[in-house]
C-alpha angles and dihedrals in degrees: 000000000000119000092235093051092048091054092049092053091048091050092053092047090050093052109057091179091068126072133172130242120200117233129211092256091055094252115128117225122200112238128190114237132166115247129180122232087259091059097255117143116236114218121233112278092023110121124198113196115219112260093018094117091049091051092052090052092048089055088064092052113084115220111247110254127204108236099187136023130204127196091252091051094051092047090055091045092049094054094043112100090341109180096221094049091046091051091050091049090051092050092050091050090050090052092048089052092049092047091053091052092047093049088054090053089049092052094048092047092049089050090053091052092052090049091051091046090056089048092050092052093049089052091048091051089050088063115193094006091083114078125226090246091056094049092047093049091054091047091052091049091050092052090047093050090046090052088051092050091049090053093047091049090051091050092048090051093052092045092049089047089048093051092052093048090050089051090052091044093051093051092044091048090050091054093045092050090053092049095048091048090050091048092051092046094052092044091053089050092051089049091053092050090050090051091052090055092047090054090050092047089048091053091051090048090052090051089050089049090053090052092050091045089059090047088050093051089050090051094247094116131046123244090240093057091046091051092050089056092051093048091050090053090050090052092050092050094051090046092050091050091049092049092047091050091051093047090051090051092050090049090049092051091047091051089050091052089051094051097242134118117264118220131167092252093059110122136184120230114231119249121268095248111185126171103316119218131194110266113219129192108268101168120067116255093237090053092049091050095049091048092053121108094231092054092048091046091052091048086054090052092050089048090054092048090050093052091050090049092053090049093050093049092049094050109096091207095056116113126225090252089058091049093048092047091052089050091050093048090057091048093049093050091047092050090051089056091052092050089047092055092052094049092047092049090054091047091052094049091048093050093056090047087054089050090054091049091046092051091048087051090060093049090050090049091049090051091050091048091052090052090047091053091049091050090047092052090048092051092045092056091049087049091051090051091051094247093119128038121244089243093055090046092053092046090054094048090076089076089065090051090050091051091051092048091050090053091049092049092047090052092047092051090047091052089052089054092050089053087055089053088052088049089052091051088050092059104265115123 
């Protein structure tokens, strides 16, 4: 084979978008045609949009859905790419950038002042050789630069204070997001438990209606009483459907907030409820207050006000009004701190009162469940002895389910209170 022919064949094989067409005179002319990656020829006028094949393939791939959520999972999802936290981070980065630029201006201005100070000293040593105009010009420049430094220092103080406030705000927002997510999760769990009891109660009501229907057919019950029973069942069915629809809507909104896909089979895992104990206040109230983000943020505000007051008092151009205003600002912020301490102390005391009440509610529910179990056993023995009908025994069993639900709800509510105590320890009051 000739070298030129070999190269030509190699070139055609290397370019799949080229094909040859035989002419009448036996000479082959290269013609441009469109070919897909699979080697299929696309006819003229047929357009393939880039990525179209990939989109068709993606349509056949089902999106992975989360079937079950735990409290730990939803907390991770709630903090992941959270808009509020991202916004606070961007604001913090912006302030850091501005502070860096202002610090550079401060350094340059301070250098200019030192240079002018050296020039002023040289002129003073020169004695009478320096004119009054030269000395006045330098003095005016020094004063102007000093005013600029004062302004830059004030700006730096405000930016540093703003950075610290944003850091506190971010940490507080993170804890609040965790608390709000936990509260929503527990409320959804409690709603699901209540619906489960409603369904059981409705089934019991339907059995009771069947019994009354037979009594009505035997002439032992009036038509009006039988109709009331049927209407009550209908009302309960409608209410249960409405509650279920509202719960599904709330779960869908919760899933949307977490950034996951909602589907009817999505479930929530129950809380890991171990033996619950009464939580008592271990940290002193004053320490809790001083460790809180709001307290630290207010201290930061007072510090900034005090710096501004010192600067105003040291400025020779400041008027008495400016000095009084600076003094008043410090007093106002200090008074805000005192009021904040009082309000937080009240909140802390109230929280631990609520914790005690919540724990007592669990004890009360446990006692009622114990009584319900004893009553159920007594009724069961009477049923086994033939003293009570099966229908009456099943109708009475709903009380045991109600007692179990009450205990479960009391535990869920208490766990939510313990989370608030954890939030308190983390610095959010």
